[in-house]
PDB file of C-alpha atoms in Angstrom:
ATOM      1  CA  MET D  22      13.885 -14.593  -8.265  1.00 42.00           C
ATOM      2  CA  THR D  23      16.884 -14.744 -10.511  1.00 43.00           C
ATOM      3  CA  GLU D  24      19.218 -12.077 -11.843  1.00 42.00           C
ATOM      4  CA  SER D  25      17.305 -12.195 -15.125  1.00 42.00           C
ATOM      5  CA  ASP D  26      14.267 -10.797 -13.301  1.00 49.00           C
ATOM      6  CA  PHE D  27      16.005  -7.504 -13.003  1.00 43.00           C
ATOM      7  CA  THR D  28      17.084  -5.126 -15.770  1.00 50.00           C
ATOM      8  CA  PRO D  29      19.689  -2.401 -15.296  1.00 50.00           C
ATOM      9  CA  TYR D  30      18.035   0.727 -14.018  1.00 52.00           C
ATOM     10  CA  GLU D  31      19.203   4.306 -14.208  1.00 66.00           C
ATOM     11  CA  PRO D  32      16.907   6.465 -12.052  1.00 70.00           C
ATOM     12  CA  ASP D  33      15.284   9.617 -13.375  1.00 80.00           C
ATOM     13  CA  VAL D  34      16.460  11.947 -10.660  1.00 82.00           C
ATOM     14  CA  ASP D  35      14.878  15.025 -12.147  1.00 88.00           C
ATOM     15  CA  THR D  36      11.210  13.963 -11.974  1.00 91.00           C
ATOM     16  CA  PRO D  37       9.640  13.672  -8.487  1.00 88.00           C
ATOM     17  CA  ASN D  38       8.945  10.027  -7.869  1.00 86.00           C
ATOM     18  CA  ALA D  39       5.924   9.131  -5.759  1.00 86.00           C
ATOM     19  CA  ALA D  40       7.590   6.164  -4.052  1.00 83.00           C
ATOM     20  CA  ARG D  41      10.729   8.195  -3.227  1.00 87.00           C
ATOM     21  CA  MET D  42       8.583  11.079  -1.960  1.00 87.00           C
ATOM     22  CA  TYR D  43       6.801   8.656   0.351  1.00 85.00           C
ATOM     23  CA  ASP D  44      10.140   7.352   1.488  1.00 84.00           C
ATOM     24  CA  TYR D  45      11.178  10.912   2.331  1.00 88.00           C
ATOM     25  CA  TYR D  46       7.972  11.487   4.304  1.00 88.00           C
ATOM     26  CA  LEU D  47       8.824   8.436   6.377  1.00 83.00           C
ATOM     27  CA  GLY D  48      12.348   9.679   7.050  1.00 85.00           C
ATOM     28  CA  GLY D  49      14.088   7.363   4.567  1.00 83.00           C
ATOM     29  CA  LYS D  50      17.197   8.092   2.537  1.00 82.00           C
ATOM     30  CA  ASP D  51      16.249   6.602  -0.864  1.00 81.00           C
ATOM     31  CA  ASN D  52      15.329   9.876  -2.490  1.00 86.00           C
ATOM     32  CA  TYR D  53      16.809  12.700  -4.547  1.00 88.00           C
ATOM     33  CA  PRO D  54      16.626  16.524  -4.489  1.00 94.00           C
ATOM     34  CA  ALA D  55      13.654  16.640  -6.923  1.00 93.00           C
ATOM     35  CA  ASP D  56      11.747  14.222  -4.637  1.00 90.00           C
ATOM     36  CA  ARG D  57      12.603  16.207  -1.531  1.00 94.00           C
ATOM     37  CA  GLU D  58      11.653  19.524  -3.147  1.00 94.00           C
ATOM     38  CA  ALA D  59       8.217  18.205  -4.141  1.00 92.00           C
ATOM     39  CA  ALA D  60       7.728  16.468  -0.818  1.00 91.00           C
ATOM     40  CA  GLN D  61       8.577  19.653   1.061  1.00 94.00           C
ATOM     41  CA  LYS D  62       5.871  21.493  -0.868  1.00 94.00           C
ATOM     42  CA  ILE D  63       3.379  18.894   0.389  1.00 93.00           C
ATOM     43  CA  MET D  64       4.791  19.053   3.866  1.00 92.00           C
ATOM     44  CA  ALA D  65       4.293  22.816   3.921  1.00 93.00           C
ATOM     45  CA  LEU D  66       0.545  22.157   3.441  1.00 93.00           C
ATOM     46  CA  GLY D  67       0.171  19.984   6.515  1.00 91.00           C
ATOM     47  CA  PRO D  68       1.624  17.171   8.726  1.00 93.00           C
ATOM     48  CA  SER D  69       2.534  14.935   5.804  1.00 91.00           C
ATOM     49  CA  ARG D  70       5.134  12.916   7.699  1.00 91.00           C
ATOM     50  CA  ASP D  71       2.666  12.230  10.539  1.00 95.00           C
ATOM     51  CA  ILE D  72       0.048  11.220   7.970  1.00 95.00           C
ATOM     52  CA  CYS D  73       2.358   8.695   6.343  1.00 93.00           C
ATOM     53  CA  ILE D  74       3.550   7.315   9.688  1.00 93.00           C
ATOM     54  CA  ALA D  75      -0.091   6.896  10.739  1.00 96.00           C
ATOM     55  CA  ASN D  76      -0.784   4.986   7.558  1.00 95.00           C
ATOM     56  CA  ARG D  77       2.280   2.795   8.094  1.00 94.00           C
ATOM     57  CA  ARG D  78       1.289   2.023  11.685  1.00 96.00           C
ATOM     58  CA  PHE D  79      -2.207   1.045  10.474  1.00 97.00           C
ATOM     59  CA  LEU D  80      -0.540  -1.370   8.060  1.00 97.00           C
ATOM     60  CA  GLY D  81       1.178  -3.036  10.996  1.00 97.00           C
ATOM     61  CA  ARG D  82      -2.040  -3.295  13.037  1.00 98.00           C
ATOM     62  CA  ALA D  83      -4.016  -4.660  10.128  1.00 98.00           C
ATOM     63  CA  VAL D  84      -1.439  -7.308   9.137  1.00 98.00           C
ATOM     64  CA  ARG D  85      -1.097  -8.351  12.765  1.00 98.00           C
ATOM     65  CA  LEU D  86      -4.864  -8.744  13.090  1.00 98.00           C
ATOM     66  CA  ALA D  87      -5.076 -10.730   9.852  1.00 98.00           C
ATOM     67  CA  ALA D  88      -2.339 -13.094  11.043  1.00 98.00           C
ATOM     68  CA  GLN D  89      -4.053 -13.453  14.419  1.00 98.00           C
ATOM     69  CA  ASN D  90      -7.221 -14.326  12.462  1.00 98.00           C
ATOM     70  CA  GLY D  91      -5.432 -17.212  10.840  1.00 98.00           C
ATOM     71  CA  ILE D  92      -4.253 -15.679   7.561  1.00 98.00           C
ATOM     72  CA  ARG D  93      -0.945 -17.169   6.438  1.00 98.00           C
ATOM     73  CA  GLN D  94      -0.502 -15.608   3.018  1.00 98.00           C
ATOM     74  CA  PHE D  95      -0.304 -11.945   2.097  1.00 98.00           C
ATOM     75  CA  LEU D  96      -0.400 -10.176  -1.255  1.00 98.00           C
ATOM     76  CA  ASP D  97       0.830  -6.585  -0.943  1.00 96.00           C
ATOM     77  CA  LEU D  98      -0.033  -4.568  -4.055  1.00 97.00           C
ATOM     78  CA  GLY D  99       1.909  -1.403  -4.813  1.00 91.00           C
ATOM     79  CA  THR D 100       4.249  -2.119  -1.945  1.00 86.00           C
ATOM     80  CA  GLY D 101       6.570   0.878  -2.293  1.00 76.00           C
ATOM     81  CA  LEU D 102      10.119   1.138  -1.055  1.00 72.00           C
ATOM     82  CA  PRO D 103      11.126  -1.219   1.773  1.00 68.00           C
ATOM     83  CA  THR D 104      11.121   0.420   5.174  1.00 71.00           C
ATOM     84  CA  GLN D 105      10.625  -0.626   8.794  1.00 70.00           C
ATOM     85  CA  GLU D 106       7.775  -2.903   9.791  1.00 82.00           C
ATOM     86  CA  ASN D 107       7.239  -4.432   6.350  1.00 90.00           C
ATOM     87  CA  VAL D 108       4.439  -6.921   5.859  1.00 94.00           C
ATOM     88  CA  HIS D 109       6.670  -9.979   6.112  1.00 93.00           C
ATOM     89  CA  GLU D 110       8.205  -8.732   9.391  1.00 93.00           C
ATOM     90  CA  VAL D 111       4.875  -8.092  11.033  1.00 96.00           C
ATOM     91  CA  ALA D 112       3.206 -11.260   9.796  1.00 97.00           C
ATOM     92  CA  LYS D 113       6.099 -13.557  10.671  1.00 96.00           C
ATOM     93  CA  ARG D 114       6.234 -12.309  14.253  1.00 96.00           C
ATOM     94  CA  VAL D 115       2.728 -13.698  14.681  1.00 98.00           C
ATOM     95  CA  ALA D 116       3.044 -16.705  12.349  1.00 98.00           C
ATOM     96  CA  PRO D 117       6.577 -17.586  11.178  1.00 96.00           C
ATOM     97  CA  ASP D 118       5.160 -19.728   8.362  1.00 96.00           C
ATOM     98  CA  SER D 119       3.514 -16.724   6.696  1.00 97.00           C
ATOM     99  CA  ARG D 120       4.102 -16.278   2.954  1.00 96.00           C
ATOM    100  CA  VAL D 121       4.337 -12.801   1.467  1.00 95.00           C
ATOM    101  CA  VAL D 122       4.350 -11.542  -2.125  1.00 94.00           C
ATOM    102  CA  TYR D 123       5.148  -7.894  -2.799  1.00 93.00           C
ATOM    103  CA  VAL D 124       3.999  -6.464  -6.122  1.00 94.00           C
ATOM    104  CA  ASP D 125       5.103  -3.206  -7.733  1.00 89.00           C
ATOM    105  CA  TYR D 126       5.896  -1.958 -11.217  1.00 85.00           C
ATOM    106  CA  ASP D 127       7.975   1.067 -10.266  1.00 79.00           C
ATOM    107  CA  PRO D 128      11.647   0.506 -11.226  1.00 76.00           C
ATOM    108  CA  VAL D 129      12.675   2.555  -8.192  1.00 73.00           C
ATOM    109  CA  VAL D 130      11.006   0.032  -5.940  1.00 74.00           C
ATOM    110  CA  LEU D 131      12.243  -2.984  -7.853  1.00 74.00           C
ATOM    111  CA  ALA D 132      15.841  -1.722  -7.781  1.00 70.00           C
ATOM    112  CA  HIS D 133      15.641  -1.868  -3.974  1.00 69.00           C
ATOM    113  CA  ALA D 134      13.878  -5.221  -3.909  1.00 65.00           C
ATOM    114  CA  ARG D 135      17.072  -7.286  -4.126  1.00 61.00           C
ATOM    115  CA  ALA D 136      17.430  -7.101  -0.348  1.00 63.00           C
ATOM    116  CA  LEU D 137      14.200  -9.051   0.083  1.00 61.00           C
ATOM    117  CA  ARG D 138      15.601 -11.936  -1.939  1.00 56.00           C
ATOM    118  CA  ALA D 139      17.887 -12.855   0.928  1.00 53.00           C
ATOM    119  CA  ILE D 140      15.095 -13.357   3.499  1.00 63.00           C
ATOM    120  CA  ASP D 141      13.934 -16.871   2.682  1.00 76.00           C
ATOM    121  CA  ASP D 142      11.863 -18.683   0.061  1.00 87.00           C
ATOM    122  CA  THR D 143       8.556 -17.556   1.593  1.00 93.00           C
ATOM    123  CA  THR D 144       8.924 -13.914   0.565  1.00 91.00           C
ATOM    124  CA  THR D 145       9.300 -12.560  -2.922  1.00 89.00           C
ATOM    125  CA  VAL D 146       8.879  -9.460  -5.082  1.00 89.00           C
ATOM    126  CA  VAL D 147       7.041  -9.494  -8.372  1.00 91.00           C
ATOM    127  CA  GLN D 148       7.196  -6.834 -11.110  1.00 90.00           C
ATOM    128  CA  GLU D 149       3.635  -6.243 -12.193  1.00 94.00           C
ATOM    129  CA  ASP D 150       1.201  -3.302 -12.499  1.00 94.00           C
ATOM    130  CA  VAL D 151      -1.809  -3.313 -10.148  1.00 96.00           C
ATOM    131  CA  ARG D 152      -3.868  -1.894 -13.018  1.00 96.00           C
ATOM    132  CA  ARG D 153      -3.525  -5.313 -14.690  1.00 97.00           C
ATOM    133  CA  PRO D 154      -4.885  -7.740 -12.124  1.00 98.00           C
ATOM    134  CA  GLU D 155      -4.932 -10.689 -14.531  1.00 97.00           C
ATOM    135  CA  LYS D 156      -1.189 -10.489 -14.900  1.00 97.00           C
ATOM    136  CA  ILE D 157      -0.662 -10.579 -11.204  1.00 98.00           C
ATOM    137  CA  LEU D 158      -3.156 -13.396 -10.642  1.00 98.00           C
ATOM    138  CA  GLU D 159      -1.497 -15.515 -13.351  1.00 97.00           C
ATOM    139  CA  ASN D 160       2.120 -14.729 -12.372  1.00 97.00           C
ATOM    140  CA  PRO D 161       4.020 -17.945 -11.524  1.00 97.00           C
ATOM    141  CA  ASP D 162       5.940 -16.338  -8.654  1.00 93.00           C
ATOM    142  CA  VAL D 163       2.637 -15.182  -7.139  1.00 96.00           C
ATOM    143  CA  LEU D 164       1.104 -18.630  -7.575  1.00 97.00           C
ATOM    144  CA  ARG D 165       4.175 -20.300  -6.088  1.00 96.00           C
ATOM    145  CA  LEU D 166       3.477 -18.640  -2.742  1.00 96.00           C
ATOM    146  CA  ILE D 167      -0.211 -17.738  -2.857  1.00 98.00           C
ATOM    147  CA  ASP D 168      -2.885 -20.454  -2.956  1.00 98.00           C
ATOM    148  CA  PHE D 169      -6.088 -18.653  -3.808  1.00 98.00           C
ATOM    149  CA  SER D 170      -8.173 -21.599  -2.699  1.00 98.00           C
ATOM    150  CA  GLU D 171      -7.148 -20.698   0.830  1.00 98.00           C
ATOM    151  CA  PRO D 172      -7.732 -17.409   2.716  1.00 98.00           C
ATOM    152  CA  VAL D 173      -5.353 -14.631   1.719  1.00 98.00           C
ATOM    153  CA  ALA D 174      -4.909 -11.017   2.847  1.00 98.00           C
ATOM    154  CA  VAL D 175      -4.811  -8.662  -0.134  1.00 98.00           C
ATOM    155  CA  LEU D 176      -3.430  -5.221   0.694  1.00 98.00           C
ATOM    156  CA  PHE D 177      -4.115  -1.984  -1.232  1.00 98.00           C
ATOM    157  CA  VAL D 178      -2.206   0.351   1.095  1.00 97.00           C
ATOM    158  CA  ALA D 179      -1.800   3.908  -0.268  1.00 95.00           C
ATOM    159  CA  ILE D 180      -2.027   2.723  -3.857  1.00 96.00           C
ATOM    160  CA  LEU D 181      -5.643   3.127  -5.024  1.00 98.00           C
ATOM    161  CA  HIS D 182      -5.403   6.907  -4.791  1.00 97.00           C
ATOM    162  CA  CYS D 183      -2.826   6.694  -7.597  1.00 95.00           C
ATOM    163  CA  LEU D 184      -5.430   5.253  -9.944  1.00 97.00           C
ATOM    164  CA  THR D 185      -7.724   7.571 -11.898  1.00 97.00           C
ATOM    165  CA  ALA D 186     -11.427   7.003 -12.289  1.00 97.00           C
ATOM    166  CA  GLU D 187     -10.756   5.966 -15.915  1.00 97.00           C
ATOM    167  CA  GLU D 188      -8.472   3.217 -14.578  1.00 97.00           C
ATOM    168  CA  ASP D 189     -11.418   1.971 -12.487  1.00 98.00           C
ATOM    169  CA  PRO D 190      -9.819   1.171  -9.099  1.00 98.00           C
ATOM    170  CA  TRP D 191     -13.117  -0.416  -7.927  1.00 98.00           C
ATOM    171  CA  GLY D 192     -12.936  -2.842 -10.887  1.00 98.00           C
ATOM    172  CA  VAL D 193      -9.327  -3.656  -9.956  1.00 98.00           C
ATOM    173  CA  VAL D 194     -10.340  -4.550  -6.412  1.00 98.00           C
ATOM    174  CA  ARG D 195     -13.272  -6.624  -7.700  1.00 98.00           C
ATOM    175  CA  GLU D 196     -10.992  -8.741  -9.888  1.00 98.00           C
ATOM    176  CA  PHE D 197      -8.870  -9.677  -6.887  1.00 98.00           C
ATOM    177  CA  ALA D 198     -11.918 -10.166  -4.681  1.00 98.00           C
ATOM    178  CA  ALA D 199     -13.330 -12.680  -7.196  1.00 98.00           C
ATOM    179  CA  ARG D 200     -10.282 -14.895  -6.665  1.00 98.00           C
ATOM    180  CA  MET D 201     -10.176 -14.553  -2.869  1.00 98.00           C
ATOM    181  CA  ALA D 202     -11.447 -17.591  -0.925  1.00 98.00           C
ATOM    182  CA  PRO D 203     -14.028 -17.198   1.881  1.00 98.00           C
ATOM    183  CA  GLY D 204     -12.261 -15.987   5.018  1.00 98.00           C
ATOM    184  CA  SER D 205      -9.875 -13.823   3.065  1.00 98.00           C
ATOM    185  CA  HIS D 206      -9.160 -10.274   4.216  1.00 98.00           C
ATOM    186  CA  LEU D 207      -9.119  -7.046   2.192  1.00 99.00           C
ATOM    187  CA  ILE D 208      -7.039  -4.184   3.591  1.00 98.00           C
ATOM    188  CA  VAL D 209      -7.370  -0.713   2.103  1.00 98.00           C
ATOM    189  CA  THR D 210      -5.983   2.734   2.911  1.00 98.00           C
ATOM    190  CA  HIS D 211      -6.834   5.720   0.753  1.00 98.00           C
ATOM    191  CA  LEU D 212      -6.184   9.439   0.929  1.00 98.00           C
ATOM    192  CA  THR D 213      -9.116  11.837   1.234  1.00 98.00           C
ATOM    193  CA  ASP D 214      -9.512  15.601   1.456  1.00 98.00           C
ATOM    194  CA  ASP D 215     -12.987  15.502   2.957  1.00 98.00           C
ATOM    195  CA  ALA D 216     -11.785  17.602   5.879  1.00 96.00           C
ATOM    196  CA  HIS D 217      -9.519  19.924   3.851  1.00 96.00           C
ATOM    197  CA  PRO D 218     -10.681  20.322   0.208  1.00 97.00           C
ATOM    198  CA  GLU D 219      -8.624  23.475  -0.474  1.00 97.00           C
ATOM    199  CA  VAL D 220      -5.402  21.914   0.780  1.00 96.00           C
ATOM    200  CA  GLY D 221      -6.213  18.749  -1.152  1.00 97.00           C
ATOM    201  CA  ALA D 222      -6.411  20.730  -4.385  1.00 97.00           C
ATOM    202  CA  ALA D 223      -3.001  22.251  -3.741  1.00 97.00           C
ATOM    203  CA  ALA D 224      -1.503  18.860  -2.996  1.00 96.00           C
ATOM    204  CA  ARG D 225      -2.828  17.378  -6.234  1.00 96.00           C
ATOM    205  CA  GLU D 226      -1.123  20.134  -8.191  1.00 96.00           C
ATOM    206  CA  VAL D 227       2.248  19.060  -6.784  1.00 94.00           C
ATOM    207  CA  TYR D 228       1.632  15.484  -7.835  1.00 94.00           C
ATOM    208  CA  ASP D 229       0.734  16.589 -11.365  1.00 92.00           C
ATOM    209  CA  ASP D 230       4.500  16.774 -11.971  1.00 88.00           C
ATOM    210  CA  ALA D 231       5.325  13.467 -10.230  1.00 91.00           C
ATOM    211  CA  THR D 232       5.424   9.905 -11.590  1.00 83.00           C
ATOM    212  CA  ALA D 233       1.939   9.100 -10.226  1.00 88.00           C
ATOM    213  CA  PRO D 234      -1.148  11.232  -9.715  1.00 93.00           C
ATOM    214  CA  LEU D 235      -2.889  11.893  -6.428  1.00 96.00           C
ATOM    215  CA  ILE D 236      -6.664  11.267  -6.435  1.00 98.00           C
ATOM    216  CA  HIS D 237      -8.500  12.158  -3.226  1.00 98.00           C
ATOM    217  CA  ARG D 238     -11.812  10.353  -2.753  1.00 98.00           C
ATOM    218  CA  ASP D 239     -14.606  10.752  -0.236  1.00 98.00           C
ATOM    219  CA  HIS D 240     -15.836   8.253   2.353  1.00 98.00           C
ATOM    220  CA  ALA D 241     -18.583   6.875   0.164  1.00 98.00           C
ATOM    221  CA  ALA D 242     -16.235   6.212  -2.758  1.00 98.00           C
ATOM    222  CA  ILE D 243     -13.679   4.514  -0.526  1.00 98.00           C
ATOM    223  CA  SER D 244     -16.341   2.414   1.195  1.00 98.00           C
ATOM    224  CA  ARG D 245     -17.304   1.017  -2.228  1.00 98.00           C
ATOM    225  CA  PHE D 246     -14.067  -0.940  -2.301  1.00 98.00           C
ATOM    226  CA  PHE D 247     -15.498  -3.226   0.380  1.00 98.00           C
ATOM    227  CA  GLU D 248     -18.620  -4.280  -1.493  1.00 98.00           C
ATOM    228  CA  GLY D 249     -19.145  -7.993  -0.944  1.00 98.00           C
ATOM    229  CA  PHE D 250     -17.037  -7.988   2.294  1.00 98.00           C
ATOM    230  CA  GLU D 251     -17.993  -7.925   5.906  1.00 98.00           C
ATOM    231  CA  VAL D 252     -16.293  -4.788   7.177  1.00 98.00           C
ATOM    232  CA  LEU D 253     -14.603  -5.379  10.521  1.00 98.00           C
ATOM    233  CA  GLU D 254     -15.051  -2.918  13.388  1.00 98.00           C
ATOM    234  CA  PRO D 255     -14.723   0.017  13.562  1.00 98.00           C
ATOM    235  CA  GLY D 256     -15.654   0.127   9.882  1.00 98.00           C
ATOM    236  CA  VAL D 257     -14.179   2.372   7.207  1.00 98.00           C
ATOM    237  CA  THR D 258     -12.881   5.265   9.277  1.00 98.00           C
ATOM    238  CA  VAL D 259     -10.078   7.775   9.645  1.00 98.00           C
ATOM    239  CA  VAL D 260      -6.765   6.141  10.461  1.00 98.00           C
ATOM    240  CA  ASN D 261      -6.541   7.416  14.053  1.00 97.00           C
ATOM    241  CA  GLU D 262      -9.782   5.687  14.962  1.00 98.00           C
ATOM    242  CA  TRP D 263      -8.964   2.230  13.533  1.00 98.00           C
ATOM    243  CA  ARG D 264      -7.957   0.112  16.581  1.00 98.00           C
ATOM    244  CA  PRO D 265      -5.175   2.439  17.786  1.00 98.00           C
ATOM    245  CA  ASP D 266      -2.449   0.795  19.837  1.00 96.00           C
ATOM    246  CA  ASP D 267      -1.914   3.772  22.079  1.00 96.00           C
ATOM    247  CA  ALA D 268      -2.462   7.495  22.583  1.00 96.00           C
ATOM    248  CA  GLU D 269       0.246   8.236  20.042  1.00 94.00           C
ATOM    249  CA  ASP D 270      -1.817   6.471  17.348  1.00 95.00           C
ATOM    250  CA  ARG D 271      -5.028   8.195  18.466  1.00 96.00           C
ATOM    251  CA  ASP D 272      -3.596  11.678  18.715  1.00 96.00           C
ATOM    252  CA  ARG D 273      -1.172  11.811  15.778  1.00 95.00           C
ATOM    253  CA  PRO D 274      -1.890  14.944  13.632  1.00 95.00           C
ATOM    254  CA  GLY D 275      -3.378  14.549  10.172  1.00 95.00           C
ATOM    255  CA  GLY D 276      -5.246  11.305  10.699  1.00 96.00           C
ATOM    256  CA  GLU D 277      -8.292  12.724   8.963  1.00 97.00           C
ATOM    257  CA  TRP D 278      -6.393  12.518   5.628  1.00 97.00           C
ATOM    258  CA  PHE D 279      -6.606   8.691   5.421  1.00 97.00           C
ATOM    259  CA  TYR D 280      -9.662   6.482   5.390  1.00 98.00           C
ATOM    260  CA  VAL D 281      -8.755   2.895   6.192  1.00 98.00           C
ATOM    261  CA  GLY D 282     -10.577  -0.388   6.651  1.00 98.00           C
ATOM    262  CA  MET D 283     -10.441  -4.128   6.657  1.00 98.00           C
ATOM    263  CA  GLY D 284     -13.056  -6.480   5.239  1.00 98.00           C
ATOM    264  CA  ARG D 285     -13.578 -10.242   5.513  1.00 98.00           C
ATOM    265  CA  LYS D 286     -14.967 -12.193   2.594  1.00 98.00           C
ATOM    266  CA  PRO D 287     -17.964 -14.301   3.735  1.00 98.00           C
TER     267      PRO D 287
END
């Protein structure tokens, strides 16, 4: 990327920002009082920090498995603010030749993306909106690192629940799936309130005032994202049950709030 890829950005510090709220849940420092106030309302409803940590740890397990399965290119959509155990860090520990493209449209995220420019020429950040798959699939920086004729891991981690039904998140996934070569991996995590519908309703009200909505979906709706894929064991399940590394992963509170899964394209 060049300096021209970035425009000066003055953050809106008065509106809760979904990416900065997530950063706060994870214990980060890239957030403002409005973000913390909204996040604390969510945290009062349940173990939000544990929920986000569980999701982040799943990301690491899934990327590691994809790399062990031979995937050498990763497209992370709606990446959010950089934190520990980013996709490129996990993938390159298994396969140093891995190529990673991060995609986000949020100026908060992009303002922090400069740090990734210094890694090497196999990792980049692209400013695009996941709701416009054609723009991402045609982006020259994406195509410089991602060869869609070869297997690729496409990640929708904690992003699809920010898309409304009118924005058709299943159609978004299908557009990427259509370009993915056989052997490619689809990785999805999505919030649900199946176990706690009343709490879910209260959480959605908090996000009504944030930069992105919160849309809880049930198991059947989330499983639809994997149509056309062979879902790897243990299937689409709560995050604690997806190949936990240890007892801490299995027993972390709040795991029932995330359904997660990985599929392989035949």
